[in-house]
JSON list of C-alpha atoms and ligand atoms in Angstrom, two decimals:
[
{"chain": "A", "resi": 1276, "resn": "MET", "atom": "CA", "xyz": [-58.17, -104.99, 92.95]},
{"chain": "A", "resi": 1277, "resn": "SER", "atom": "CA", "xyz": [-56.16, -108.12, 92.22]},
{"chain": "A", "resi": 1278, "resn": "ALA", "atom": "CA", "xyz": [-57.45, -110.96, 90.06]},
{"chain": "A", "resi": 1279, "resn": "ILE", "atom": "CA", "xyz": [-57.95, -113.09, 93.17]},
{"chain": "A", "resi": 1280, "resn": "ASP", "atom": "CA", "xyz": [-60.04, -110.42, 94.90]},
{"chain": "A", "resi": 1281, "resn": "ARG", "atom": "CA", "xyz": [-62.26, -110.11, 91.83]},
{"chain": "A", "resi": 1282, "resn": "THR", "atom": "CA", "xyz": [-62.76, -113.88, 91.84]},
{"chain": "A", "resi": 1283, "resn": "ARG", "atom": "CA", "xyz": [-63.77, -113.81, 95.51]},
{"chain": "A", "resi": 1284, "resn": "VAL", "atom": "CA", "xyz": [-66.37, -111.13, 94.82]},
{"chain": "A", "resi": 1285, "resn": "LEU", "atom": "CA", "xyz": [-67.63, -113.15, 91.86]},
{"chain": "A", "resi": 1286, "resn": "SER", "atom": "CA", "xyz": [-68.02, -116.31, 93.95]},
{"chain": "A", "resi": 1287, "resn": "TYR", "atom": "CA", "xyz": [-69.95, -114.36, 96.57]},
{"chain": "A", "resi": 1288, "resn": "PHE", "atom": "CA", "xyz": [-72.57, -113.43, 93.97]},
{"chain": "A", "resi": 1289, "resn": "THR", "atom": "CA", "xyz": [-72.70, -116.63, 91.94]},
{"chain": "A", "resi": 1290, "resn": "GLY", "atom": "CA", "xyz": [-72.23, -119.36, 94.55]},
{"chain": "A", "resi": 1291, "resn": "MET", "atom": "CA", "xyz": [-69.23, -120.76, 92.68]},
{"chain": "A", "resi": 1292, "resn": "ALA", "atom": "CA", "xyz": [-66.31, -122.07, 94.68]},
{"chain": "A", "resi": 1293, "resn": "ILE", "atom": "CA", "xyz": [-62.62, -122.53, 94.08]},
{"chain": "A", "resi": 1294, "resn": "ARG", "atom": "CA", "xyz": [-61.64, -126.14, 94.72]},
{"chain": "A", "resi": 1295, "resn": "PRO", "atom": "CA", "xyz": [-58.13, -127.33, 95.61]},
{"chain": "A", "resi": 1296, "resn": "ILE", "atom": "CA", "xyz": [-56.13, -128.64, 92.64]},
{"chain": "A", "resi": 1297, "resn": "ILE", "atom": "CA", "xyz": [-54.30, -131.92, 93.29]},
{"chain": "A", "resi": 1298, "resn": "THR", "atom": "CA", "xyz": [-50.64, -132.09, 92.27]},
{"chain": "A", "resi": 1299, "resn": "LEU", "atom": "CA", "xyz": [-47.94, -134.65, 91.63]},
{"chain": "A", "resi": 1300, "resn": "PRO", "atom": "CA", "xyz": [-47.38, -137.26, 93.13]},
{"chain": "A", "resi": 1301, "resn": "ASP", "atom": "CA", "xyz": [-51.11, -137.66, 93.98]},
{"chain": "A", "resi": 1302, "resn": "PRO", "atom": "CA", "xyz": [-51.96, -141.18, 92.65]},
{"chain": "A", "resi": 1303, "resn": "LEU", "atom": "CA", "xyz": [-55.42, -139.97, 91.52]},
{"chain": "A", "resi": 1304, "resn": "LEU", "atom": "CA", "xyz": [-53.68, -138.19, 88.60]},
{"chain": "A", "resi": 1305, "resn": "ARG", "atom": "CA", "xyz": [-52.87, -141.65, 87.19]},
{"chain": "A", "resi": 1306, "resn": "LYS", "atom": "CA", "xyz": [-56.43, -142.98, 87.46]},
{"chain": "A", "resi": 1307, "resn": "VAL", "atom": "CA", "xyz": [-58.56, -143.44, 84.33]},
{"chain": "A", "resi": 1308, "resn": "SER", "atom": "CA", "xyz": [-61.66, -141.23, 84.76]},
{"chain": "A", "resi": 1309, "resn": "GLN", "atom": "CA", "xyz": [-65.08, -142.84, 84.38]},
{"chain": "A", "resi": 1310, "resn": "PRO", "atom": "CA", "xyz": [-67.80, -141.60, 81.98]},
{"chain": "A", "resi": 1311, "resn": "VAL", "atom": "CA", "xyz": [-70.35, -139.06, 83.23]},
{"chain": "A", "resi": 1312, "resn": "GLU", "atom": "CA", "xyz": [-73.82, -140.66, 83.32]},
{"chain": "A", "resi": 1313, "resn": "ARG", "atom": "CA", "xyz": [-75.97, -137.55, 83.09]},
{"chain": "A", "resi": 1314, "resn": "VAL", "atom": "CA", "xyz": [-75.71, -133.78, 82.97]},
{"chain": "A", "resi": 1315, "resn": "ASP", "atom": "CA", "xyz": [-77.69, -132.42, 85.91]},
{"chain": "A", "resi": 1316, "resn": "ASP", "atom": "CA", "xyz": [-77.49, -129.45, 88.30]},
{"chain": "A", "resi": 1317, "resn": "ASP", "atom": "CA", "xyz": [-74.88, -131.18, 90.49]},
{"chain": "A", "resi": 1318, "resn": "LEU", "atom": "CA", "xyz": [-72.66, -131.67, 87.45]},
{"chain": "A", "resi": 1319, "resn": "ARG", "atom": "CA", "xyz": [-73.23, -128.06, 86.33]},
{"chain": "A", "resi": 1320, "resn": "GLN", "atom": "CA", "xyz": [-72.19, -126.89, 89.81]},
{"chain": "A", "resi": 1321, "resn": "LEU", "atom": "CA", "xyz": [-69.00, -128.95, 89.49]},
{"chain": "A", "resi": 1322, "resn": "MET", "atom": "CA", "xyz": [-68.37, -127.45, 86.01]},
{"chain": "A", "resi": 1323, "resn": "ASP", "atom": "CA", "xyz": [-68.86, -123.90, 87.37]},
{"chain": "A", "resi": 1324, "resn": "ASP", "atom": "CA", "xyz": [-66.49, -124.60, 90.27]},
{"chain": "A", "resi": 1325, "resn": "MET", "atom": "CA", "xyz": [-63.92, -126.08, 87.88]},
{"chain": "A", "resi": 1326, "resn": "LEU", "atom": "CA", "xyz": [-64.13, -123.03, 85.65]},
{"chain": "A", "resi": 1327, "resn": "GLU", "atom": "CA", "xyz": [-63.67, -120.65, 88.56]},
{"chain": "A", "resi": 1328, "resn": "THR", "atom": "CA", "xyz": [-60.79, -122.74, 89.90]},
{"chain": "A", "resi": 1329, "resn": "MET", "atom": "CA", "xyz": [-59.16, -122.66, 86.44]},
{"chain": "A", "resi": 1330, "resn": "TYR", "atom": "CA", "xyz": [-59.57, -118.88, 86.06]},
{"chain": "A", "resi": 1331, "resn": "ALA", "atom": "CA", "xyz": [-58.15, -118.27, 89.54]},
{"chain": "A", "resi": 1332, "resn": "ALA", "atom": "CA", "xyz": [-55.10, -120.53, 89.03]},
{"chain": "A", "resi": 1333, "resn": "PRO", "atom": "CA", "xyz": [-54.84, -119.13, 86.25]},
{"chain": "A", "resi": 1334, "resn": "GLY", "atom": "CA", "xyz": [-54.99, -121.76, 83.53]},
{"chain": "A", "resi": 1335, "resn": "VAL", "atom": "CA", "xyz": [-56.61, -122.43, 80.15]},
{"chain": "A", "resi": 1336, "resn": "GLY", "atom": "CA", "xyz": [-57.87, -125.96, 80.86]},
{"chain": "A", "resi": 1337, "resn": "LEU", "atom": "CA", "xyz": [-58.82, -128.19, 83.77]},
{"chain": "A", "resi": 1338, "resn": "ALA", "atom": "CA", "xyz": [-59.95, -131.82, 84.02]},
{"chain": "A", "resi": 1339, "resn": "ALA", "atom": "CA", "xyz": [-62.34, -132.91, 86.81]},
{"chain": "A", "resi": 1340, "resn": "VAL", "atom": "CA", "xyz": [-59.77, -135.38, 88.15]},
{"chain": "A", "resi": 1341, "resn": "GLN", "atom": "CA", "xyz": [-57.51, -132.40, 88.94]},
{"chain": "A", "resi": 1342, "resn": "VAL", "atom": "CA", "xyz": [-60.05, -131.30, 91.56]},
{"chain": "A", "resi": 1343, "resn": "GLY", "atom": "CA", "xyz": [-60.28, -134.89, 92.82]},
{"chain": "A", "resi": 1344, "resn": "VAL", "atom": "CA", "xyz": [-63.31, -136.06, 90.79]},
{"chain": "A", "resi": 1345, "resn": "PRO", "atom": "CA", "xyz": [-62.29, -138.86, 88.38]},
{"chain": "A", "resi": 1346, "resn": "ARG", "atom": "CA", "xyz": [-65.09, -138.30, 85.84]},
{"chain": "A", "resi": 1347, "resn": "ARG", "atom": "CA", "xyz": [-64.72, -137.61, 82.10]},
{"chain": "A", "resi": 1348, "resn": "LEU", "atom": "CA", "xyz": [-65.29, -133.86, 82.25]},
{"chain": "A", "resi": 1349, "resn": "LEU", "atom": "CA", "xyz": [-63.18, -130.84, 81.18]},
{"chain": "A", "resi": 1350, "resn": "VAL", "atom": "CA", "xyz": [-63.42, -127.08, 81.11]},
{"chain": "A", "resi": 1351, "resn": "ILE", "atom": "CA", "xyz": [-61.34, -124.99, 78.71]},
{"chain": "A", "resi": 1352, "resn": "ASP", "atom": "CA", "xyz": [-61.08, -121.28, 77.92]},
{"chain": "A", "resi": 1353, "resn": "VAL", "atom": "CA", "xyz": [-58.29, -120.15, 75.61]},
{"chain": "A", "resi": 1354, "resn": "ALA", "atom": "CA", "xyz": [-59.51, -116.53, 75.26]},
{"chain": "A", "resi": 1355, "resn": "GLU", "atom": "CA", "xyz": [-56.77, -113.90, 75.66]},
{"chain": "A", "resi": 1356, "resn": "ASP", "atom": "CA", "xyz": [-56.86, -111.78, 78.85]},
{"chain": "A", "resi": 1357, "resn": "GLU", "atom": "CA", "xyz": [-58.31, -108.75, 77.07]},
{"chain": "A", "resi": 1358, "resn": "GLU", "atom": "CA", "xyz": [-60.95, -110.81, 75.23]},
{"chain": "A", "resi": 1359, "resn": "GLU", "atom": "CA", "xyz": [-64.37, -111.75, 76.51]},
{"chain": "A", "resi": 1360, "resn": "LYS", "atom": "CA", "xyz": [-64.39, -115.11, 78.30]},
{"chain": "A", "resi": 1361, "resn": "GLN", "atom": "CA", "xyz": [-65.18, -118.11, 76.08]},
{"chain": "A", "resi": 1362, "resn": "PRO", "atom": "CA", "xyz": [-65.74, -121.04, 78.45]},
{"chain": "A", "resi": 1363, "resn": "LEU", "atom": "CA", "xyz": [-66.18, -124.48, 76.89]},
{"chain": "A", "resi": 1364, "resn": "TYR", "atom": "CA", "xyz": [-67.50, -127.50, 78.81]},
{"chain": "A", "resi": 1365, "resn": "PHE", "atom": "CA", "xyz": [-66.72, -130.99, 77.53]},
{"chain": "A", "resi": 1366, "resn": "VAL", "atom": "CA", "xyz": [-68.59, -133.96, 79.02]},
{"chain": "A", "resi": 1367, "resn": "ASN", "atom": "CA", "xyz": [-67.39, -137.41, 77.85]},
{"chain": "A", "resi": 1368, "resn": "PRO", "atom": "CA", "xyz": [-65.19, -135.92, 75.10]},
{"chain": "A", "resi": 1369, "resn": "GLU", "atom": "CA", "xyz": [-63.98, -138.18, 72.29]},
{"chain": "A", "resi": 1370, "resn": "ILE", "atom": "CA", "xyz": [-61.53, -137.25, 69.58]},
{"chain": "A", "resi": 1371, "resn": "VAL", "atom": "CA", "xyz": [-62.96, -138.41, 66.25]},
{"chain": "A", "resi": 1372, "resn": "SER", "atom": "CA", "xyz": [-60.14, -137.26, 63.98]},
{"chain": "A", "resi": 1373, "resn": "LEU", "atom": "CA", "xyz": [-56.64, -135.83, 64.26]},
{"chain": "A", "resi": 1374, "resn": "ALA", "atom": "CA", "xyz": [-54.75, -133.86, 61.59]},
{"chain": "A", "resi": 1375, "resn": "SER", "atom": "CA", "xyz": [-51.52, -135.35, 60.27]},
{"chain": "A", "resi": 1376, "resn": "GLU", "atom": "CA", "xyz": [-49.88, -131.92, 60.52]},
{"chain": "A", "resi": 1377, "resn": "MET", "atom": "CA", "xyz": [-48.06, -131.57, 63.83]},
{"chain": "A", "resi": 1378, "resn": "HIS", "atom": "CA", "xyz": [-47.55, -128.54, 66.06]},
{"chain": "A", "resi": 1379, "resn": "LEU", "atom": "CA", "xyz": [-44.92, -128.01, 68.76]},
{"chain": "A", "resi": 1380, "resn": "HIS", "atom": "CA", "xyz": [-46.08, -126.21, 71.89]},
{"chain": "A", "resi": 1381, "resn": "GLU", "atom": "CA", "xyz": [-44.56, -125.67, 75.32]},
{"chain": "A", "resi": 1382, "resn": "GLU", "atom": "CA", "xyz": [-47.12, -126.92, 77.84]},
{"chain": "A", "resi": 1383, "resn": "GLY", "atom": "CA", "xyz": [-47.51, -126.43, 81.55]},
{"chain": "A", "resi": 1384, "resn": "CYS", "atom": "CA", "xyz": [-49.92, -128.23, 83.89]},
{"chain": "A", "resi": 1385, "resn": "LEU", "atom": "CA", "xyz": [-51.72, -126.91, 86.99]},
{"chain": "A", "resi": 1386, "resn": "SER", "atom": "CA", "xyz": [-51.04, -130.29, 88.66]},
{"chain": "A", "resi": 1387, "resn": "ILE", "atom": "CA", "xyz": [-47.28, -130.06, 87.98]},
{"chain": "A", "resi": 1388, "resn": "PRO", "atom": "CA", "xyz": [-46.40, -126.46, 88.94]},
{"chain": "A", "resi": 1389, "resn": "ASP", "atom": "CA", "xyz": [-43.30, -124.82, 87.41]},
{"chain": "A", "resi": 1390, "resn": "VAL", "atom": "CA", "xyz": [-42.66, -127.62, 84.91]},
{"chain": "A", "resi": 1391, "resn": "ARG", "atom": "CA", "xyz": [-42.83, -126.88, 81.17]},
{"chain": "A", "resi": 1392, "resn": "VAL", "atom": "CA", "xyz": [-42.57, -129.57, 78.49]},
{"chain": "A", "resi": 1393, "resn": "GLU", "atom": "CA", "xyz": [-42.27, -129.09, 74.72]},
{"chain": "A", "resi": 1394, "resn": "ILE", "atom": "CA", "xyz": [-44.81, -131.45, 73.16]},
{"chain": "A", "resi": 1395, "resn": "GLU", "atom": "CA", "xyz": [-45.55, -132.16, 69.53]},
{"chain": "A", "resi": 1396, "resn": "ARG", "atom": "CA", "xyz": [-49.22, -132.96, 68.93]},
{"chain": "A", "resi": 1397, "resn": "PRO", "atom": "CA", "xyz": [-51.57, -132.95, 65.94]},
{"chain": "A", "resi": 1398, "resn": "ALA", "atom": "CA", "xyz": [-52.24, -129.29, 65.00]},
{"chain": "A", "resi": 1399, "resn": "SER", "atom": "CA", "xyz": [-56.01, -129.70, 64.66]},
{"chain": "A", "resi": 1400, "resn": "LEU", "atom": "CA", "xyz": [-58.75, -132.17, 65.52]},
{"chain": "A", "resi": 1401, "resn": "VAL", "atom": "CA", "xyz": [-62.45, -132.89, 65.65]},
{"chain": "A", "resi": 1402, "resn": "VAL", "atom": "CA", "xyz": [-63.91, -133.65, 69.08]},
{"chain": "A", "resi": 1403, "resn": "ARG", "atom": "CA", "xyz": [-67.36, -134.99, 69.95]},
{"chain": "A", "resi": 1404, "resn": "TYR", "atom": "CA", "xyz": [-68.78, -134.29, 73.41]},
{"chain": "A", "resi": 1405, "resn": "THR", "atom": "CA", "xyz": [-71.85, -133.42, 75.47]},
{"chain": "A", "resi": 1406, "resn": "ASP", "atom": "CA", "xyz": [-72.15, -129.74, 76.45]},
{"chain": "A", "resi": 1407, "resn": "ARG", "atom": "CA", "xyz": [-73.30, -128.01, 79.66]},
{"chain": "A", "resi": 1408, "resn": "GLU", "atom": "CA", "xyz": [-76.96, -128.34, 78.58]},
{"chain": "A", "resi": 1409, "resn": "GLY", "atom": "CA", "xyz": [-76.62, -132.07, 77.87]},
{"chain": "A", "resi": 1410, "resn": "LYS", "atom": "CA", "xyz": [-76.61, -131.66, 74.07]},
{"chain": "A", "resi": 1411, "resn": "ARG", "atom": "CA", "xyz": [-74.24, -133.64, 71.85]},
{"chain": "A", "resi": 1412, "resn": "GLN", "atom": "CA", "xyz": [-71.79, -131.40, 70.01]},
{"chain": "A", "resi": 1413, "resn": "GLU", "atom": "CA", "xyz": [-69.00, -131.71, 67.49]},
{"chain": "A", "resi": 1414, "resn": "LEU", "atom": "CA", "xyz": [-66.22, -129.12, 67.31]},
{"chain": "A", "resi": 1415, "resn": "GLU", "atom": "CA", "xyz": [-63.29, -128.58, 64.99]},
{"chain": "A", "resi": 1416, "resn": "ALA", "atom": "CA", "xyz": [-60.34, -127.09, 66.87]},
{"chain": "A", "resi": 1417, "resn": "SER", "atom": "CA", "xyz": [-56.87, -125.87, 66.01]},
{"chain": "A", "resi": 1418, "resn": "GLY", "atom": "CA", "xyz": [-54.06, -123.88, 67.65]},
{"chain": "A", "resi": 1419, "resn": "LEU", "atom": "CA", "xyz": [-54.03, -123.57, 71.44]},
{"chain": "A", "resi": 1420, "resn": "LEU", "atom": "CA", "xyz": [-57.57, -124.99, 71.71]},
{"chain": "A", "resi": 1421, "resn": "ALA", "atom": "CA", "xyz": [-56.51, -128.23, 69.94]},
{"chain": "A", "resi": 1422, "resn": "THR", "atom": "CA", "xyz": [-53.49, -128.49, 72.24]},
{"chain": "A", "resi": 1423, "resn": "ALA", "atom": "CA", "xyz": [-55.59, -127.87, 75.35]},
{"chain": "A", "resi": 1424, "resn": "ILE", "atom": "CA", "xyz": [-58.22, -130.47, 74.36]},
{"chain": "A", "resi": 1425, "resn": "GLN", "atom": "CA", "xyz": [-55.54, -133.12, 73.83]},
{"chain": "A", "resi": 1426, "resn": "HIS", "atom": "CA", "xyz": [-53.76, -132.20, 77.09]},
{"chain": "A", "resi": 1427, "resn": "GLU", "atom": "CA", "xyz": [-56.99, -132.40, 79.11]},
{"chain": "A", "resi": 1428, "resn": "ILE", "atom": "CA", "xyz": [-58.22, -135.63, 77.49]},
{"chain": "A", "resi": 1429, "resn": "ASN", "atom": "CA", "xyz": [-54.83, -137.11, 78.40]},
{"chain": "A", "resi": 1430, "resn": "HIS", "atom": "CA", "xyz": [-55.71, -136.32, 82.06]},
{"chain": "A", "resi": 1431, "resn": "LEU", "atom": "CA", "xyz": [-58.90, -138.40, 81.71]},
{"chain": "A", "resi": 1432, "resn": "ASP", "atom": "CA", "xyz": [-56.71, -141.35, 80.75]},
{"chain": "A", "resi": 1433, "resn": "GLY", "atom": "CA", "xyz": [-54.20, -140.78, 83.57]},
{"chain": "A", "resi": 1434, "resn": "LYS", "atom": "CA", "xyz": [-51.59, -139.41, 81.19]},
{"chain": "A", "resi": 1435, "resn": "LEU", "atom": "CA", "xyz": [-49.47, -136.36, 82.08]},
{"chain": "A", "resi": 1436, "resn": "ILE", "atom": "CA", "xyz": [-47.11, -134.01, 80.19]},
{"chain": "A", "resi": 1437, "resn": "ILE", "atom": "CA", "xyz": [-44.11, -135.60, 81.95]},
{"chain": "A", "resi": 1438, "resn": "ASP", "atom": "CA", "xyz": [-44.91, -138.82, 80.03]},
{"chain": "A", "resi": 1439, "resn": "PHE", "atom": "CA", "xyz": [-43.61, -137.04, 76.92]},
{"chain": "A", "resi": 1440, "resn": "LEU", "atom": "CA", "xyz": [-40.18, -136.67, 78.60]},
{"chain": "A", "resi": 1441, "resn": "SER", "atom": "CA", "xyz": [-37.42, -139.29, 78.57]},
{"chain": "A", "resi": 1442, "resn": "SER", "atom": "CA", "xyz": [-37.78, -141.69, 81.52]},
{"chain": "A", "resi": 1443, "resn": "LEU", "atom": "CA", "xyz": [-34.65, -140.16, 83.09]},
{"chain": "A", "resi": 1444, "resn": "LYS", "atom": "CA", "xyz": [-36.07, -136.62, 83.06]},
{"chain": "A", "resi": 1445, "resn": "ARG", "atom": "CA", "xyz": [-39.51, -137.88, 84.14]},
{"chain": "A", "resi": 1446, "resn": "ASP", "atom": "CA", "xyz": [-38.03, -139.67, 87.16]},
{"chain": "A", "resi": 1447, "resn": "MET", "atom": "CA", "xyz": [-36.20, -136.46, 88.12]},
{"chain": "A", "resi": 1448, "resn": "VAL", "atom": "CA", "xyz": [-39.45, -134.46, 88.12]},
{"chain": "A", "resi": 1449, "resn": "VAL", "atom": "CA", "xyz": [-41.36, -137.15, 90.06]},
{"chain": "A", "resi": 1450, "resn": "ARG", "atom": "CA", "xyz": [-38.56, -137.38, 92.66]},
{"chain": "A", "resi": 1451, "resn": "LYS", "atom": "CA", "xyz": [-38.59, -133.59, 93.10]},
{"chain": "A", "resi": 1452, "resn": "PHE", "atom": "CA", "xyz": [-42.36, -133.56, 93.72]},
{"chain": "A", "resi": 1453, "resn": "LYS", "atom": "CA", "xyz": [-42.19, -136.56, 96.12]},
{"chain": "A", "resi": 1454, "resn": "LYS", "atom": "CA", "xyz": [-39.49, -134.77, 98.09]},
{"chain": "A", "resi": 1455, "resn": "GLN", "atom": "CA", "xyz": [-41.56, -131.55, 98.18]},
{"chain": "A", "resi": 1456, "resn": "ALA", "atom": "CA", "xyz": [-44.61, -133.52, 99.37]},
{"chain": "A", "resi": 1457, "resn": "ARG", "atom": "CA", "xyz": [-42.58, -135.07, 102.20]},
{"chain": "A", "resi": 1458, "resn": "THR", "atom": "CA", "xyz": [-41.23, -131.66, 103.25]},
{"chain": "A", "resi": 1459, "resn": "THR", "atom": "CA", "xyz": [-44.75, -130.24, 103.33]},
{"chain": "A", "resi": 1460, "resn": "GLU", "atom": "CA", "xyz": [-46.01, -133.14, 105.44]},
{"chain": "A", "resi": 1461, "resn": "ALA", "atom": "CA", "xyz": [-43.17, -132.59, 107.92]},
{"chain": "A", "resi": 1462, "resn": "LEU", "atom": "CA", "xyz": [-44.13, -128.97, 108.55]},
{"chain": "B", "resi": 167, "resn": "ZN", "atom": "ZN1", "xyz": [-52.65, -130.65, 83.01]}
]
């Protein structure tokens, strides 16, 4: 049974759904997401769908805007394949402090397939957010989790990993994706 088949079976039982992930050059990726007003069942359904979409991709983080909903909402799970799942839901996340120590990590993005960018970011941070139950939380994160939180919060502000490239390299990537989009439309 492939990973995708397992996910289909799971969605049959739980009512979760995989949503399409938007990719470059979709202009929505550059939009600043608006705050979530309240955590209710509709929002929890969106969070569950986002989580399932992320697992199926597969990825370790997903912002709501990547499934076409420009609201300040993220899901992250950095557990290793063999570990138990550790989903985290961040509603209206805000970074309250960043370490001065930096960490270099090669990042990919589900909205920019097949592109990897080496990015130096603070190695640890403290983030404040509302959780899936609507409770305010504060979390100290380091390693891959700190990287993922910063990457996903960038999405909420319309910022992408290609913005860490030189403008020359960034333009090359954007041109490639615009060309791909045109080819797809033509088919
Ligand atoms: Zn991304």
